[in-house]
Amino acid sequence: MANPLYDRLFGIHAGKSTPFLHLQTGAVISHQDFLGRAAQIAHVLTHSGLKPGDRVAAQVEKSPEALALYAACVQAGLIFLPLNTAYTAEELSYFIENSGASVVVCDRRNEATLLPIARQLGAALATLNADGTGTLMDQAAGMPTSFATVTRDAEDLAAFLYTSGTTGRSKGAMLTQNNLLSNAETLVREWRFTADDVLLHALPIFHTHGLFVATNITLASGGSMIFLPKFDLDLVLTHLPQATTMMGVPTFYTRLLGDERFTRDLAARMRLFVSGSAPLLADTHAQFEARTGHRILERYGMTETNMNTSNPYAGARRAGTVGFPLPGVDLKITDPESGDTLPQGEIGVIEVRGPNVFKGYWQMPEKTAAELRADGFFITGDLGRVDEDGYVHIVGRNKDLIISGGYNIYPKEIELVLDQQPGVLESAVIGVPHPDFGETVLGLIVPEPGKAPDLEGVAETAGQALARFKHPRRLLVLDELPRNTMGKVQKNILRERYQDMFAE
Ligand code: MCA
Ligand code: AMP
């Protein structure tokens, strides 16, 4: 096949007037129209001199055109690099430089800030706004609606997704065509997606969950999506009766349950609710079933691996578990120190191997070697166990990570910013339970002797450096941080001490 990912997700729909995207306005974009737009964008990108393997960085609002940009990159053999719309200029500058992106696509609102950064890094800049306007689409309008698909191998890179790390510097996870395609095809079969499905899409499209899991599955099965700009409770409740499936982070489900308009009747046509990206509380699972009669299907994935495990479609979906390894995925539980496989039932680090597992971190061979073993197993950093029936339970993390509303936040990145503020000696950032976001960020600051840091000033400076969702929800001043005999900060003690800080 010339370009497996394009051919099997997009090319199969060539010439079809079947619906692909149902918009909030009532408009429907057919597969054919969507592919036409993607082809036009592919022409713009290649006319500007991009060659297969070049990177296209996109920080754009969710729109059909933004999705067409992804399709265009696949068709033209370019590496798509979607970026969270919340990232600040400082954060973006790092991603553009590190990836060596040749083109940056951004919203007009951010053009003035990003243009000098792009110029300095030798990248061209185009705009794409939430309403689908912008210089990218202006140029695309004059282009042909078909494009000769660029030949790619299944092992060629299709996308970079940046993920932070415990050292504070983000790493570009290199995902191949086959990583994405194999996972999409497996999930279509496992979750029984067909051309009759209508997926309610309220997730962002700059992460694995909304872009690869939801979109690629819909494309591979030939179904359609109700494509909402974001998770807006009113909009979701309005459109739910027309949908057959929905994918969300746990916050989606707790917000739905918090609204009495969300009833069994409203979910009557639905056949499947999927949850992932963060732990779904067993209590939410139970409440959801009591309200709607549906058992949420929880699955487990990562940016580096796409989806690894899933509760069964037909068998028992067990609350508090993430189900079984997907077909083709090997999963083992290992000792965090020795790396040896542990006996069944014991708690250790989850390692996974399969066609879904990424190629490594872009230009970071040491970091790649530290997490991806020579035999192909990826060390997830999640702690788990496999029960006697084979269900995988995630019981914690062997990595210092906070997951807030499905977004990953690495404390180190925030601590580095806090530590630089005037009057701050050191800091510790922890995740504490939060009723809406699951976890939220708490910043603990130890002042330099005799100093009283201006907390508002600290918050403001941190705000310029870090995306909004990473900001500590509260900053507290402590005399000192608890440490063990090795001098390591005991975050577990801090987490316990402040666990009720945001309790309802
Ligand atoms: C928005 N804010 C947040 C978050 N989202 N703060 C912390 N955590 C968040 N997740 C900020 C806003 O900037 C705003 O700031 C304030 O919180 C309140 O915003 P609100 O209107 O309540 O938020 P929202 O716009 O409704 O968004 C919440 C959300 C959204 C719907 C839960 O964050 C979301 O769609 N999350 C999904 C993330 C996702 O797709 N994750 C998948 C990653 P202020 O008011 O102060 O200005 S992929 C992955 O993890 C793996 C592979 C997997 O397994 O899927
Ligand atoms: P990311 O790096 O954004 O891809 O996030 C991946 C991390 O999200 C995993 O390593 C897990 O810690 C977490 N995660 C994803 N799905 C689940 C789930 N169903 N339950 C618990 N944690 C999850």
XYZ file of C-alpha atoms in Angstrom, residues 251-480:
230
model
C -14.532 14.831 34.480
C -17.011 14.525 31.575
C -18.879 11.806 33.445
C -18.883 13.508 36.844
C -20.137 16.727 35.210
C -22.931 14.832 33.439
C -23.923 13.149 36.680
C -23.963 16.526 38.402
C -26.774 17.683 36.096
C -30.301 16.391 36.601
C -31.105 16.814 32.909
C -28.831 13.842 32.286
C -31.327 10.967 32.401
C -31.769 7.381 31.272
C -33.990 8.616 28.429
C -31.345 10.990 27.167
C -28.848 8.139 26.873
C -31.370 5.686 25.423
C -29.824 5.520 21.926
C -26.282 5.224 23.238
C -24.539 1.886 22.943
C -21.157 2.762 24.489
C -19.563 5.250 26.881
C -15.757 5.026 27.077
C -13.608 6.600 29.800
C -9.869 7.047 30.006
C -6.841 9.326 30.470
C -7.299 9.373 34.258
C -8.737 7.004 36.876
C -12.517 6.702 36.908
C -13.710 6.370 40.486
C -15.649 3.167 41.158
C -18.295 5.390 42.707
C -18.727 7.340 39.440
C -19.027 4.023 37.585
C -21.774 2.877 39.956
C -23.651 6.176 39.899
C -23.516 6.229 36.118
C -24.995 2.765 35.851
C -27.735 3.590 38.348
C -28.661 6.730 36.401
C -28.447 5.447 32.827
C -28.303 1.660 32.878
C -24.936 1.856 31.061
C -21.671 0.507 32.435
C -18.875 2.824 31.366
C -16.089 0.976 29.538
C -12.781 2.052 31.067
C -9.540 1.647 29.137
C -5.914 2.606 29.727
C -3.488 4.309 27.403
C -0.583 6.680 27.102
C 0.726 9.171 24.596
C 3.675 6.849 23.923
C 1.579 3.741 23.422
C -1.923 4.677 22.344
C -4.303 2.228 24.047
C -2.911 -0.711 26.013
C -5.795 -2.303 27.856
C -9.557 -2.204 27.794
C -12.484 -3.601 29.684
C -14.410 -6.024 27.489
C -17.266 -4.905 25.263
C -19.279 -8.056 25.861
C -17.894 -9.374 29.162
C -17.938 -7.830 32.624
C -16.742 -4.223 32.759
C -15.221 -4.052 36.209
C -15.203 -0.724 38.008
C -11.777 0.296 39.260
C -9.992 -1.810 36.643
C -8.760 -1.010 33.143
C -9.576 -4.460 31.785
C -7.357 -6.762 29.760
C -4.361 -6.134 27.496
C -5.628 -5.483 23.969
C -4.964 -8.162 21.334
C -1.333 -7.855 20.239
C -0.273 -6.061 23.428
C 2.033 -7.887 25.875
C 1.770 -6.595 29.417
C 3.899 -7.482 32.423
C 4.331 -6.243 35.961
C 7.916 -5.713 36.996
C 9.954 -4.835 40.030
C 10.753 -1.105 39.861
C 14.343 -1.654 40.977
C 15.429 -4.857 39.240
C 13.042 -4.857 36.267
C 12.303 -8.542 36.925
C 8.804 -9.819 36.208
C 6.792 -10.206 39.393
C 4.485 -13.120 40.230
C 0.814 -12.730 39.268
C -1.103 -10.553 41.726
C 1.862 -8.508 42.956
C 2.094 -4.755 42.543
C 4.820 -3.357 40.316
C 5.505 -1.209 37.269
C 3.352 -1.844 34.213
C 5.384 -2.543 31.079
C 3.848 -2.947 27.629
C 4.992 -4.094 24.205
C 3.194 -4.227 20.889
C 2.615 -2.550 17.533
C 1.095 0.380 19.430
C 4.345 1.278 21.223
C 6.149 4.369 19.909
C 9.580 4.596 18.266
C 11.230 6.673 20.965
C 11.666 10.306 21.964
C 12.761 12.686 19.226
C 16.499 13.274 19.453
C 16.664 12.012 23.040
C 18.408 8.633 22.849
C 19.220 8.487 26.575
C 15.648 9.195 27.633
C 14.419 6.669 25.079
C 16.828 4.025 26.375
C 15.734 4.707 29.955
C 12.083 3.956 29.197
C 12.054 1.684 26.163
C 13.836 -1.620 26.666
C 15.855 -3.250 23.893
C 13.296 -6.084 23.745
C 10.511 -3.582 22.970
C 8.883 -3.271 26.409
C 7.981 0.288 27.379
C 8.227 1.139 31.076
C 5.010 3.085 31.651
C 5.800 4.399 35.134
C 2.296 3.367 36.226
C 2.004 0.988 39.152
C -0.437 -1.848 38.829
C -1.311 -5.462 39.324
C -3.147 -8.139 37.380
C -5.870 -9.923 39.346
C -6.702 -13.624 39.251
C -9.172 -13.063 36.384
C -6.619 -11.167 34.291
C -8.005 -7.660 34.849
C -5.359 -4.947 35.140
C -5.660 -2.575 38.094
C -3.754 0.718 38.159
C -2.940 1.389 41.778
C -0.644 4.402 41.572
C 2.273 5.968 39.753
C 5.983 5.426 40.016
C 6.395 8.855 38.398
C 5.755 12.281 39.840
C 2.720 13.173 37.759
C -0.560 14.972 38.376
C -3.547 14.337 36.091
C -6.031 17.196 36.212
C -9.181 16.848 34.109
C -7.256 14.473 31.838
C -4.286 16.813 31.344
C -0.888 15.650 32.539
C 1.086 18.003 34.718
C 4.643 17.298 35.818
C 5.375 18.947 39.193
C 9.051 19.422 38.342
C 8.183 21.849 35.565
C 6.225 24.034 38.003
C 8.785 23.696 40.796
C 11.506 24.970 38.464
C 9.461 28.124 37.847
C 8.525 28.625 41.520
C 12.109 28.119 42.699
C 13.272 31.046 40.557
C 10.887 33.553 42.146
C 12.269 36.232 44.490
C 12.300 35.203 48.126
C 11.651 31.512 47.353
C 14.182 29.047 48.732
C 12.538 25.905 47.418
C 9.160 24.485 46.526
C 7.201 21.270 46.233
C 4.242 20.815 43.926
C 1.745 18.040 44.615
C -1.567 16.775 43.294
C -4.499 16.665 45.694
C -8.018 15.307 45.141
C -10.433 17.686 43.429
C -14.148 17.017 42.905
C -14.268 18.262 39.296
C -10.768 17.652 37.905
C -9.975 14.457 39.856
C -6.696 15.997 40.992
C -5.520 19.573 41.163
C -2.226 21.358 41.720
C -1.104 22.619 45.120
C 2.133 24.623 45.370
C 4.097 24.644 48.643
C 6.776 27.265 49.026
C 9.578 27.594 51.563
C 10.844 31.196 51.768
C 14.471 32.217 51.964
C 15.385 33.001 55.600
C 13.816 36.272 56.687
C 11.930 36.736 53.368
C 8.180 36.757 52.742
C 7.534 35.968 49.067
C 4.782 37.962 47.385
C 2.426 35.095 46.520
C 0.427 37.129 44.032
C 3.601 38.089 42.229
C 4.770 34.483 42.220
C 1.434 33.340 40.778
C 1.556 36.033 38.106
C 5.062 35.164 36.936
C 4.251 31.465 36.942
C 1.198 32.358 34.869
C 3.308 33.849 32.118
C 5.546 30.813 31.887
C 3.061 27.986 32.250
C -0.223 27.005 30.586
C -3.287 27.889 32.659
C -4.152 24.289 33.541
C -0.731 23.858 35.195
C -1.111 26.811 37.565
C -1.210 25.898 41.225
C -4.800 26.286 42.367
C -3.385 27.435 45.672
C 0.062 28.437 46.980
C 0.939 27.880 50.632
C 4.019 28.969 52.554
C 5.718 26.354 54.759
C 8.677 26.673 57.114
C 10.239 23.553 55.646
